[in-house]
Amino acid sequence: MRTVAIVGVGYSGFRSITPDLSYKELMYEAAAKAYEDAGVDPQRDIESFVSVAEDFNEGTSIFDEYVPDQIGGALKPVHTICGDGIHGLIAAHMQVLTGAMDIVMVEAHSKASNILTLTDVIAYAMEPIYNRPLGANPLFIGGMEMNRYLYTTDTSEVQCAQVVVKNRGNGFLNPSAAYGARIDVDTVLESDVVSYPLKQLEISSHADGAIVMVLASGEVARELTGLPLWIRGVGWSNETPSLETRDWEGATYARMSAQMAYRTAGIRNPWQEIDFAEIDDTFAYKELQHMEALGLCRDGEAGYLVEEGVTELDGEFPVNPSGGSLGLGHLLDAAGLGRVLEVVLQLRGEAGERQLEDVETGLAFGWRGIPTTSGAAVVLGV
Amino acid sequence: MGMRKVAVVGAGMTKFMRRAQETGRELAYQASKMALDSCEMTLEDIDSVALGTAPDAFDGLHMKGEYLSDGAGAWNKPYMRCYVGGGTGVFAAIQGWYHVASGLFDTCLVVCEEKMSSCKPHPQGAFLTIFDHTTERPLKPNLVWIFALEMNRYMTVHGLEKKDIARVAVKNKRNALDHPCAQLAADITVEDVLNSEVLAWPVQRLDISPTSDGAAAMVLAAEHVAKRITDKPVWIKGVGWSLDTAYWTNRDLYYPKYVESAARMAYDMAGIREPRKEIHVVEPYDPFDYKELHHLEGLLLCEKGEAPRLTADGVTARDGDMPVCPSGGLLGVGNPIAASGVMKLNEIFWQLRGEAGKRQVPGQPRTGLAQSWGDLMQVGCVVVLGV
């Protein structure tokens, strides 16, 4: 099989609001930076373009219409993936693997601040016949799942709150993060309960921004850059969107995504062979649940690892050094690509104040948010 | 390095109809089940699922791909939804192709579903939201208007009359009489088309495909698996796609350059130098009768402006020299947007295997092509199949 590397990244953001920039300008800035970084000209060199978007988040039907111009893709192969940013990255990866393409780009963005009624938009993702008529705020799914997670794993609310403290603290060191802050556990625990036991500060706030990455096949990648970051493994999986029949405990989608990613990467012991991870933390408990499902620790162990500081920047296995979605801001469809971006910056040694030492292999995992059971993982290495 | 060969080994589809009783999930299930049954496979044999479905606004469902996943057989499987508006159907097959050609999977189930009837009172309401929010939406455009502009431009540049175009509707609706899934099969005349209600000149009611509910699916497999499953694999020889600028008002609409660009990519991959000679049966996208002509020219299957004459001469009839839309196309079978693209691929699959029954074109075709189109007259997707 061919090898594929990330040879260029560019991003714009991340800020809680961007009244000065349209989504097209965010995309243009990210794309221009990524092409500069990779040393490629989009019309001349890039053979396929993948954008990641959902119509309702954009407020435009058939949103892929409005993609090609600002990324230099007009009259070229361009298509959209309705998924997480990591699904888009994998779509680009697969195209290079076929041998038909050598250079492919992926783009994802968020203009969440344009959405006046985000909760109502999410409610439109609910199953329309049995679930939507209940009229519940869809965040109840997060509350129910968190409750189940705490009950089955003996994880404490304090441990969940510690995830928030850690990630927003990491975000404080990240100049791109929209929600970096030094807060303490009590502040988190005392914040309003949104859907018991899920609290306001445990829910990531949304941010605007765009991320673009350029992928290239082995030899081309080596020509383009002295530091290609190899895509060692990919995996993605979908359990079931049905609230009635899904697994409420174990984040099966994450478990299966990881199994495939580790299999394709040839990883047997992720804790030993991976140096750090960027993991979806849309809700604080999700970081813990996902760590366990991704096989980074045993079930019920993640809370203790956080409590003991193992996942801090200077810990044995740092998790979300970027600040995660809690610190960086949740980037809607680009959230997973935000996780990948930090893995790239860390492996390149470009992570500034939050730079980890001696890291060679990193894992990124994205989840599509409620009410989905859809996740995607990628393992990158130098 | 040689590319991995990918075959189509199974195909299925639901009936296309104005309003299905089934939910989108159930439609997706029916088409998937039929495709799997057709090659005696089960979900256990499927490594990955590629889904296509067009605007979420039809169903009023955010993240529609997630909702459809269990219907499409994606439970606990790698599952991804692609999207290029009206071009989604044929693109979904391209997505399935790169799943298998990448070497990550040996099999991929490609499923496309559309349920337009949920949109009340008519899907045109949803189509209002496809336009640019600043420059176009305030004008409250109807989708038919922009196609009327394009059709008018095509007729003007080539000096065509309405009857030159209406022949396509007559041919396709008649072909559809032999398709068991068809929604609008009919034996009509050119006069019927010319006398039908004018919607936005020059577009008349019988120039347009209907809104439909339906689903279609196909099973793709890598070479070593395909040979185990069937002794009649149909190979994906070439794929191509191209998306032109969103600023459609800046383009000359008389010719679909993006279709040519996609076709050239697919022909390169398939090693086709003279498409008119090497392609034996064609399913171009025909949501409007003029689009079939437009696309035949974009696909380099005839000269610019020549397609109406080929139609008049019977070259594109089912028993003609180059059969076009032997299925009945979207004009006859129906147009559940994404599903209609896979319907076209399925037709080529059945034609190349000699399994198209009453629709079978003569001469044992060995190479066929399906094409879809969409967005703001902007995207072309092409798949070349061969035995």
PDB file of N, CA, C and O in Angstrom, chain A residues 1-2 24 54-56 59-62 64-66 68-69 75-77 79-80 82 87 95 98 124-125 132 236 238-241 368 374, chain B residues 1 3 56 60 62 66 69-70 74 76-81 83-85 91 98 103 105 129-132 137 241-243 245-247 375 378:
ATOM      1  N   MET A   1       0.842  -1.201   0.000  1.00  0.00           N
ATOM      2  CA  MET A   1       0.000   0.000   0.000  1.00  0.00           C
ATOM      3  C   MET A   1       0.876   1.250   0.000  1.00  0.00           C
ATOM      4  O   MET A   1       1.958   1.260   0.560  1.00  0.00           O
ATOM      5  N   ARG A   2       0.371   2.316  -0.653  1.00  0.00           N
ATOM      6  CA  ARG A   2       1.103   3.584  -0.701  1.00  0.00           C
ATOM      7  C   ARG A   2       1.206   4.205   0.698  1.00  0.00           C
ATOM      8  O   ARG A   2       0.397   3.927   1.563  1.00  0.00           O
ATOM      9  N   LYS A  24     -16.380  32.336   3.614  1.00  0.00           N
ATOM     10  CA  LYS A  24     -15.501  32.207   2.448  1.00  0.00           C
ATOM     11  C   LYS A  24     -14.125  32.787   2.753  1.00  0.00           C
ATOM     12  O   LYS A  24     -13.104  32.254   2.308  1.00  0.00           O
ATOM     13  N   GLU A  54     -22.095  20.501   6.596  1.00  0.00           N
ATOM     14  CA  GLU A  54     -23.494  20.077   6.707  1.00  0.00           C
ATOM     15  C   GLU A  54     -24.375  21.271   6.353  1.00  0.00           C
ATOM     16  O   GLU A  54     -24.166  22.376   6.864  1.00  0.00           O
ATOM     17  N   ASP A  55     -25.367  21.038   5.520  1.00  0.00           N
ATOM     18  CA  ASP A  55     -26.240  22.121   5.047  1.00  0.00           C
ATOM     19  C   ASP A  55     -26.817  22.975   6.173  1.00  0.00           C
ATOM     20  O   ASP A  55     -26.827  24.198   6.099  1.00  0.00           O
ATOM     21  N   PHE A  56     -27.347  22.321   7.212  1.00  0.00           N
ATOM     22  CA  PHE A  56     -28.075  23.090   8.232  1.00  0.00           C
ATOM     23  C   PHE A  56     -27.120  23.974   9.035  1.00  0.00           C
ATOM     24  O   PHE A  56     -27.518  25.017   9.531  1.00  0.00           O
ATOM     25  N   GLY A  59     -26.711  26.972   6.757  1.00  0.00           N
ATOM     26  CA  GLY A  59     -27.891  27.765   6.418  1.00  0.00           C
ATOM     27  C   GLY A  59     -28.115  27.830   4.920  1.00  0.00           C
ATOM     28  O   GLY A  59     -28.823  28.696   4.425  1.00  0.00           O
ATOM     29  N   THR A  60     -27.487  26.915   4.193  1.00  0.00           N
ATOM     30  CA  THR A  60     -27.626  26.874   2.739  1.00  0.00           C
ATOM     31  C   THR A  60     -27.772  25.414   2.325  1.00  0.00           C
ATOM     32  O   THR A  60     -26.998  24.575   2.767  1.00  0.00           O
ATOM     33  N   SER A  61     -28.769  25.143   1.484  1.00  0.00           N
ATOM     34  CA  SER A  61     -28.899  23.781   0.966  1.00  0.00           C
ATOM     35  C   SER A  61     -27.901  23.577  -0.168  1.00  0.00           C
ATOM     36  O   SER A  61     -27.577  24.520  -0.894  1.00  0.00           O
ATOM     37  N   ILE A  62     -27.457  22.332  -0.316  1.00  0.00           N
ATOM     38  CA  ILE A  62     -26.442  21.998  -1.324  1.00  0.00           C
ATOM     39  C   ILE A  62     -25.247  22.942  -1.162  1.00  0.00           C
ATOM     40  O   ILE A  62     -24.785  23.601  -2.107  1.00  0.00           O
ATOM     41  N   ASP A  64     -22.216  22.571  -0.944  1.00  0.00           N
ATOM     42  CA  ASP A  64     -20.985  22.315  -1.712  1.00  0.00           C
ATOM     43  C   ASP A  64     -20.879  23.215  -2.945  1.00  0.00           C
ATOM     44  O   ASP A  64     -19.799  23.385  -3.497  1.00  0.00           O
ATOM     45  N   GLU A  65     -21.993  23.811  -3.347  1.00  0.00           N
ATOM     46  CA  GLU A  65     -21.952  24.779  -4.448  1.00  0.00           C
ATOM     47  C   GLU A  65     -20.961  25.901  -4.169  1.00  0.00           C
ATOM     48  O   GLU A  65     -20.314  26.422  -5.083  1.00  0.00           O
ATOM     49  N   TYR A  66     -20.896  26.311  -2.905  1.00  0.00           N
ATOM     50  CA  TYR A  66     -20.161  27.534  -2.563  1.00  0.00           C
ATOM     51  C   TYR A  66     -18.745  27.259  -2.077  1.00  0.00           C
ATOM     52  O   TYR A  66     -18.129  28.096  -1.444  1.00  0.00           O
ATOM     53  N   PRO A  68     -15.865  25.783  -4.150  1.00  0.00           N
ATOM     54  CA  PRO A  68     -14.644  25.715  -4.957  1.00  0.00           C
ATOM     55  C   PRO A  68     -13.849  27.017  -5.083  1.00  0.00           C
ATOM     56  O   PRO A  68     -12.617  26.976  -5.063  1.00  0.00           O
ATOM     57  N   ASP A  69     -14.522  28.150  -5.200  1.00  0.00           N
ATOM     58  CA  ASP A  69     -13.799  29.370  -5.576  1.00  0.00           C
ATOM     59  C   ASP A  69     -12.724  29.783  -4.568  1.00  0.00           C
ATOM     60  O   ASP A  69     -11.591  30.041  -4.938  1.00  0.00           O
ATOM     61  N   LEU A  75     -13.523  24.196 -11.320  1.00  0.00           N
ATOM     62  CA  LEU A  75     -13.312  23.333 -12.481  1.00  0.00           C
ATOM     63  C   LEU A  75     -12.270  22.242 -12.211  1.00  0.00           C
ATOM     64  O   LEU A  75     -11.537  21.820 -13.093  1.00  0.00           O
ATOM     65  N   LYS A  76     -12.219  21.793 -10.980  1.00  0.00           N
ATOM     66  CA  LYS A  76     -11.347  20.680 -10.586  1.00  0.00           C
ATOM     67  C   LYS A  76     -12.222  19.676  -9.821  1.00  0.00           C
ATOM     68  O   LYS A  76     -13.351  19.983  -9.439  1.00  0.00           O
ATOM     69  N   PRO A  77     -11.674  18.486  -9.552  1.00  0.00           N
ATOM     70  CA  PRO A  77     -12.441  17.538  -8.743  1.00  0.00           C
ATOM     71  C   PRO A  77     -12.607  18.057  -7.301  1.00  0.00           C
ATOM     72  O   PRO A  77     -11.619  18.193  -6.576  1.00  0.00           O
ATOM     73  N   HIS A  79     -15.345  17.625  -3.905  1.00  0.00           N
ATOM     74  CA  HIS A  79     -16.586  17.069  -3.360  1.00  0.00           C
ATOM     75  C   HIS A  79     -16.643  17.293  -1.863  1.00  0.00           C
ATOM     76  O   HIS A  79     -15.653  17.629  -1.236  1.00  0.00           O
ATOM     77  N   THR A  80     -17.853  17.133  -1.352  1.00  0.00           N
ATOM     78  CA  THR A  80     -18.076  17.392   0.069  1.00  0.00           C
ATOM     79  C   THR A  80     -18.319  16.077   0.794  1.00  0.00           C
ATOM     80  O   THR A  80     -18.897  15.156   0.236  1.00  0.00           O
ATOM     81  N   CYS A  82     -20.174  14.897   4.302  1.00  0.00           N
ATOM     82  CA  CYS A  82     -20.975  15.326   5.439  1.00  0.00           C
ATOM     83  C   CYS A  82     -20.549  14.458   6.610  1.00  0.00           C
ATOM     84  O   CYS A  82     -21.064  13.362   6.797  1.00  0.00           O
ATOM     85  N   HIS A  87     -13.318  12.519   9.020  1.00  0.00           N
ATOM     86  CA  HIS A  87     -13.875  11.756   7.892  1.00  0.00           C
ATOM     87  C   HIS A  87     -13.374  12.356   6.577  1.00  0.00           C
ATOM     88  O   HIS A  87     -13.019  11.637   5.645  1.00  0.00           O
ATOM     89  N   GLN A  95      -8.185   8.701  -1.372  1.00  0.00           N
ATOM     90  CA  GLN A  95      -7.977   9.061  -2.781  1.00  0.00           C
ATOM     91  C   GLN A  95      -6.501   8.961  -3.155  1.00  0.00           C
ATOM     92  O   GLN A  95      -6.160   8.519  -4.248  1.00  0.00           O
ATOM     93  N   THR A  98      -5.431   5.283  -3.594  1.00  0.00           N
ATOM     94  CA  THR A  98      -5.815   4.581  -4.824  1.00  0.00           C
ATOM     95  C   THR A  98      -4.694   4.602  -5.868  1.00  0.00           C
ATOM     96  O   THR A  98      -4.640   3.743  -6.735  1.00  0.00           O
ATOM     97  N   TYR A 124     -33.125  19.234  14.926  1.00  0.00           N
ATOM     98  CA  TYR A 124     -33.524  18.723  13.616  1.00  0.00           C
ATOM     99  C   TYR A 124     -32.754  17.463  13.229  1.00  0.00           C
ATOM    100  O   TYR A 124     -33.047  16.853  12.211  1.00  0.00           O
ATOM    101  N   ALA A 125     -31.750  17.111  14.015  1.00  0.00           N
ATOM    102  CA  ALA A 125     -31.042  15.857  13.754  1.00  0.00           C
ATOM    103  C   ALA A 125     -31.705  14.696  14.486  1.00  0.00           C
ATOM    104  O   ALA A 125     -31.333  13.547  14.304  1.00  0.00           O
ATOM    105  N   ARG A 132     -38.323  13.349  17.938  1.00  0.00           N
ATOM    106  CA  ARG A 132     -38.407  14.806  17.832  1.00  0.00           C
ATOM    107  C   ARG A 132     -39.697  15.377  18.437  1.00  0.00           C
ATOM    108  O   ARG A 132     -39.680  16.445  19.044  1.00  0.00           O
ATOM    109  N   TRP A 236     -12.773   4.557  11.200  1.00  0.00           N
ATOM    110  CA  TRP A 236     -14.001   5.283  11.506  1.00  0.00           C
ATOM    111  C   TRP A 236     -15.136   4.296  11.607  1.00  0.00           C
ATOM    112  O   TRP A 236     -15.054   3.189  11.080  1.00  0.00           O
ATOM    113  N   ASN A 238     -19.645   3.827  12.655  1.00  0.00           N
ATOM    114  CA  ASN A 238     -20.940   4.390  12.950  1.00  0.00           C
ATOM    115  C   ASN A 238     -21.737   3.329  13.676  1.00  0.00           C
ATOM    116  O   ASN A 238     -21.941   2.246  13.158  1.00  0.00           O
ATOM    117  N   GLU A 239     -22.194   3.651  14.887  1.00  0.00           N
ATOM    118  CA  GLU A 239     -23.008   2.660  15.583  1.00  0.00           C
ATOM    119  C   GLU A 239     -24.449   2.824  15.124  1.00  0.00           C
ATOM    120  O   GLU A 239     -24.738   2.524  13.978  1.00  0.00           O
ATOM    121  N   THR A 240     -25.333   3.349  15.958  1.00  0.00           N
ATOM    122  CA  THR A 240     -26.684   3.602  15.466  1.00  0.00           C
ATOM    123  C   THR A 240     -27.194   4.912  16.033  1.00  0.00           C
ATOM    124  O   THR A 240     -26.988   5.209  17.207  1.00  0.00           O
ATOM    125  N   PRO A 241     -27.869   5.703  15.206  1.00  0.00           N
ATOM    126  CA  PRO A 241     -28.399   6.967  15.716  1.00  0.00           C
ATOM    127  C   PRO A 241     -29.641   6.763  16.582  1.00  0.00           C
ATOM    128  O   PRO A 241     -30.103   7.684  17.227  1.00  0.00           O
ATOM    129  N   ARG A 368     -19.025  13.207  16.064  1.00  0.00           N
ATOM    130  CA  ARG A 368     -19.880  14.164  15.372  1.00  0.00           C
ATOM    131  C   ARG A 368     -20.886  14.862  16.262  1.00  0.00           C
ATOM    132  O   ARG A 368     -21.673  15.663  15.790  1.00  0.00           O
ATOM    133  N   SER A 374     -21.134   8.554  15.653  1.00  0.00           N
ATOM    134  CA  SER A 374     -20.256   8.499  14.499  1.00  0.00           C
ATOM    135  C   SER A 374     -18.920   9.118  14.893  1.00  0.00           C
ATOM    136  O   SER A 374     -18.876  10.253  15.374  1.00  0.00           O
TER     137      SER A 374
ATOM    138  N   MET B   1       2.652   2.415 -10.567  1.00  0.00           N
ATOM    139  CA  MET B   1       1.993   1.355  -9.813  1.00  0.00           C
ATOM    140  C   MET B   1       0.579   1.147 -10.341  1.00  0.00           C
ATOM    141  O   MET B   1      -0.164   2.093 -10.538  1.00  0.00           O
ATOM    142  N   MET B   3      -3.315   0.386 -10.453  1.00  0.00           N
ATOM    143  CA  MET B   3      -4.375   0.633  -9.490  1.00  0.00           C
ATOM    144  C   MET B   3      -5.156  -0.636  -9.231  1.00  0.00           C
ATOM    145  O   MET B   3      -5.254  -1.505 -10.079  1.00  0.00           O
ATOM    146  N   ASP B  56     -30.584  18.039   2.949  1.00  0.00           N
ATOM    147  CA  ASP B  56     -31.247  17.705   4.206  1.00  0.00           C
ATOM    148  C   ASP B  56     -32.596  18.394   4.307  1.00  0.00           C
ATOM    149  O   ASP B  56     -33.489  17.932   5.001  1.00  0.00           O
ATOM    150  N   GLY B  60     -36.160  17.714   6.134  1.00  0.00           N
ATOM    151  CA  GLY B  60     -36.103  18.490   7.367  1.00  0.00           C
ATOM    152  C   GLY B  60     -35.271  17.785   8.405  1.00  0.00           C
ATOM    153  O   GLY B  60     -35.556  17.815   9.595  1.00  0.00           O
ATOM    154  N   HIS B  62     -31.477  17.346   9.933  1.00  0.00           N
ATOM    155  CA  HIS B  62     -30.076  17.729  10.043  1.00  0.00           C
ATOM    156  C   HIS B  62     -29.239  16.459  10.117  1.00  0.00           C
ATOM    157  O   HIS B  62     -29.653  15.495  10.758  1.00  0.00           O
ATOM    158  N   GLU B  66     -26.593  10.532   9.049  1.00  0.00           N
ATOM    159  CA  GLU B  66     -26.582   9.798  10.318  1.00  0.00           C
ATOM    160  C   GLU B  66     -27.914   9.078  10.508  1.00  0.00           C
ATOM    161  O   GLU B  66     -27.969   7.919  10.882  1.00  0.00           O
ATOM    162  N   SER B  69     -28.273   5.881   8.521  1.00  0.00           N
ATOM    163  CA  SER B  69     -27.196   4.890   8.572  1.00  0.00           C
ATOM    164  C   SER B  69     -27.673   3.464   8.800  1.00  0.00           C
ATOM    165  O   SER B  69     -27.228   2.562   8.118  1.00  0.00           O
ATOM    166  N   ASP B  70     -28.590   3.227   9.744  1.00  0.00           N
ATOM    167  CA  ASP B  70     -28.950   1.809   9.947  1.00  0.00           C
ATOM    168  C   ASP B  70     -29.741   1.257   8.768  1.00  0.00           C
ATOM    169  O   ASP B  70     -29.614   0.089   8.443  1.00  0.00           O
ATOM    170  N   ALA B  74     -25.228   0.326   7.819  1.00  0.00           N
ATOM    171  CA  ALA B  74     -23.930   0.832   8.281  1.00  0.00           C
ATOM    172  C   ALA B  74     -23.670   0.568   9.761  1.00  0.00           C
ATOM    173  O   ALA B  74     -22.678   1.040  10.300  1.00  0.00           O
ATOM    174  N   ASN B  76     -22.262  -0.321  12.982  1.00  0.00           N
ATOM    175  CA  ASN B  76     -20.912  -0.750  13.388  1.00  0.00           C
ATOM    176  C   ASN B  76     -19.950  -0.926  12.213  1.00  0.00           C
ATOM    177  O   ASN B  76     -19.067  -1.781  12.239  1.00  0.00           O
ATOM    178  N   LYS B  77     -20.133  -0.108  11.205  1.00  0.00           N
ATOM    179  CA  LYS B  77     -19.228  -0.176  10.053  1.00  0.00           C
ATOM    180  C   LYS B  77     -18.671   1.211   9.751  1.00  0.00           C
ATOM    181  O   LYS B  77     -19.274   2.222  10.107  1.00  0.00           O
ATOM    182  N   PRO B  78     -17.515   1.249   9.059  1.00  0.00           N
ATOM    183  CA  PRO B  78     -17.046   2.526   8.544  1.00  0.00           C
ATOM    184  C   PRO B  78     -18.071   3.047   7.533  1.00  0.00           C
ATOM    185  O   PRO B  78     -18.444   2.334   6.606  1.00  0.00           O
ATOM    186  N   TYR B  79     -18.512   4.269   7.740  1.00  0.00           N
ATOM    187  CA  TYR B  79     -19.658   4.802   7.002  1.00  0.00           C
ATOM    188  C   TYR B  79     -19.393   6.266   6.726  1.00  0.00           C
ATOM    189  O   TYR B  79     -19.013   7.013   7.619  1.00  0.00           O
ATOM    190  N   MET B  80     -19.568   6.666   5.488  1.00  0.00           N
ATOM    191  CA  MET B  80     -19.302   8.050   5.137  1.00  0.00           C
ATOM    192  C   MET B  80     -20.322   8.511   4.111  1.00  0.00           C
ATOM    193  O   MET B  80     -20.714   7.760   3.233  1.00  0.00           O
ATOM    194  N   ARG B  81     -20.730   9.769   4.254  1.00  0.00           N
ATOM    195  CA  ARG B  81     -21.710  10.332   3.310  1.00  0.00           C
ATOM    196  C   ARG B  81     -21.040  11.392   2.447  1.00  0.00           C
ATOM    197  O   ARG B  81     -20.421  12.319   2.966  1.00  0.00           O
ATOM    198  N   TYR B  83     -21.396  14.208  -0.880  1.00  0.00           N
ATOM    199  CA  TYR B  83     -22.395  15.195  -1.243  1.00  0.00           C
ATOM    200  C   TYR B  83     -21.887  16.089  -2.357  1.00  0.00           C
ATOM    201  O   TYR B  83     -20.896  16.795  -2.183  1.00  0.00           O
ATOM    202  N   VAL B  84     -22.516  16.043  -3.506  1.00  0.00           N
ATOM    203  CA  VAL B  84     -22.298  17.053  -4.538  1.00  0.00           C
ATOM    204  C   VAL B  84     -23.647  17.386  -5.187  1.00  0.00           C
ATOM    205  O   VAL B  84     -23.791  17.330  -6.394  1.00  0.00           O
ATOM    206  N   GLY B  85     -24.611  17.757  -4.372  1.00  0.00           N
ATOM    207  CA  GLY B  85     -25.926  18.148  -4.862  1.00  0.00           C
ATOM    208  C   GLY B  85     -26.534  17.095  -5.777  1.00  0.00           C
ATOM    209  O   GLY B  85     -26.526  15.903  -5.463  1.00  0.00           O
ATOM    210  N   PHE B  91     -21.618  10.260  -7.896  1.00  0.00           N
ATOM    211  CA  PHE B  91     -20.440  10.459  -7.052  1.00  0.00           C
ATOM    212  C   PHE B  91     -20.345   9.407  -5.958  1.00  0.00           C
ATOM    213  O   PHE B  91     -19.243   8.967  -5.589  1.00  0.00           O
ATOM    214  N   TYR B  98     -13.272   4.688  -4.406  1.00  0.00           N
ATOM    215  CA  TYR B  98     -12.011   4.977  -3.700  1.00  0.00           C
ATOM    216  C   TYR B  98     -11.905   4.266  -2.360  1.00  0.00           C
ATOM    217  O   TYR B  98     -10.812   4.040  -1.866  1.00  0.00           O
ATOM    218  N   GLY B 103      -7.466   0.147  -1.062  1.00  0.00           N
ATOM    219  CA  GLY B 103      -6.875  -1.027  -0.436  1.00  0.00           C
ATOM    220  C   GLY B 103      -7.312  -1.201   1.018  1.00  0.00           C
ATOM    221  O   GLY B 103      -6.984  -2.197   1.651  1.00  0.00           O
ATOM    222  N   PHE B 105     -10.415  -1.568   2.020  1.00  0.00           N
ATOM    223  CA  PHE B 105     -11.569  -2.466   2.104  1.00  0.00           C
ATOM    224  C   PHE B 105     -11.648  -3.342   0.852  1.00  0.00           C
ATOM    225  O   PHE B 105     -11.230  -2.926  -0.220  1.00  0.00           O
ATOM    226  N   THR B 129     -33.473  27.596  -0.862  1.00  0.00           N
ATOM    227  CA  THR B 129     -32.339  27.805   0.040  1.00  0.00           C
ATOM    228  C   THR B 129     -31.007  27.387  -0.571  1.00  0.00           C
ATOM    229  O   THR B 129     -29.989  27.381   0.122  1.00  0.00           O
ATOM    230  N   ILE B 130     -31.001  27.029  -1.859  1.00  0.00           N
ATOM    231  CA  ILE B 130     -29.705  26.660  -2.456  1.00  0.00           C
ATOM    232  C   ILE B 130     -29.016  27.880  -3.048  1.00  0.00           C
ATOM    233  O   ILE B 130     -27.866  27.811  -3.447  1.00  0.00           O
ATOM    234  N   PHE B 131     -29.732  29.006  -3.097  1.00  0.00           N
ATOM    235  CA  PHE B 131     -29.166  30.166  -3.785  1.00  0.00           C
ATOM    236  C   PHE B 131     -28.315  31.011  -2.847  1.00  0.00           C
ATOM    237  O   PHE B 131     -28.469  30.949  -1.629  1.00  0.00           O
ATOM    238  N   ASP B 132     -27.439  31.818  -3.445  1.00  0.00           N
ATOM    239  CA  ASP B 132     -26.553  32.671  -2.664  1.00  0.00           C
ATOM    240  C   ASP B 132     -27.382  33.577  -1.748  1.00  0.00           C
ATOM    241  O   ASP B 132     -28.285  34.269  -2.205  1.00  0.00           O
ATOM    242  N   ARG B 137     -30.891  34.970  -3.190  1.00  0.00           N
ATOM    243  CA  ARG B 137     -32.064  34.522  -2.432  1.00  0.00           C
ATOM    244  C   ARG B 137     -33.126  35.626  -2.286  1.00  0.00           C
ATOM    245  O   ARG B 137     -34.319  35.325  -2.332  1.00  0.00           O
ATOM    246  N   TRP B 241     -14.720  13.643 -11.863  1.00  0.00           N
ATOM    247  CA  TRP B 241     -15.690  14.622 -11.374  1.00  0.00           C
ATOM    248  C   TRP B 241     -15.057  16.004 -11.396  1.00  0.00           C
ATOM    249  O   TRP B 241     -13.838  16.154 -11.371  1.00  0.00           O
ATOM    250  N   SER B 242     -15.906  17.013 -11.493  1.00  0.00           N
ATOM    251  CA  SER B 242     -15.407  18.381 -11.590  1.00  0.00           C
ATOM    252  C   SER B 242     -16.496  19.333 -11.115  1.00  0.00           C
ATOM    253  O   SER B 242     -17.663  19.155 -11.433  1.00  0.00           O
ATOM    254  N   LEU B 243     -16.082  20.320 -10.336  1.00  0.00           N
ATOM    255  CA  LEU B 243     -17.022  21.309  -9.787  1.00  0.00           C
ATOM    256  C   LEU B 243     -16.582  22.689 -10.239  1.00  0.00           C
ATOM    257  O   LEU B 243     -15.477  23.131  -9.929  1.00  0.00           O
ATOM    258  N   THR B 245     -17.110  26.987 -10.802  1.00  0.00           N
ATOM    259  CA  THR B 245     -17.333  28.112  -9.885  1.00  0.00           C
ATOM    260  C   THR B 245     -18.808  28.251  -9.482  1.00  0.00           C
ATOM    261  O   THR B 245     -19.712  27.938 -10.252  1.00  0.00           O
ATOM    262  N   ALA B 246     -18.999  28.737  -8.256  1.00  0.00           N
ATOM    263  CA  ALA B 246     -20.351  28.985  -7.760  1.00  0.00           C
ATOM    264  C   ALA B 246     -20.988  30.168  -8.479  1.00  0.00           C
ATOM    265  O   ALA B 246     -22.202  30.322  -8.464  1.00  0.00           O
ATOM    266  N   TYR B 247     -20.164  31.018  -9.095  1.00  0.00           N
ATOM    267  CA  TYR B 247     -20.697  32.218  -9.749  1.00  0.00           C
ATOM    268  C   TYR B 247     -21.180  31.857 -11.155  1.00  0.00           C
ATOM    269  O   TYR B 247     -20.557  32.192 -12.150  1.00  0.00           O
ATOM    270  N   ASP B 375     -25.840  20.860  -8.464  1.00  0.00           N
ATOM    271  CA  ASP B 375     -25.502  22.153  -7.881  1.00  0.00           C
ATOM    272  C   ASP B 375     -26.060  23.273  -8.763  1.00  0.00           C
ATOM    273  O   ASP B 375     -27.067  23.093  -9.413  1.00  0.00           O
ATOM    274  N   GLN B 378     -23.298  23.128 -12.287  1.00  0.00           N
ATOM    275  CA  GLN B 378     -21.937  23.359 -11.836  1.00  0.00           C
ATOM    276  C   GLN B 378     -21.080  22.101 -11.722  1.00  0.00           C
ATOM    277  O   GLN B 378     -19.866  22.193 -11.818  1.00  0.00           O
TER     278      GLN B 378
END
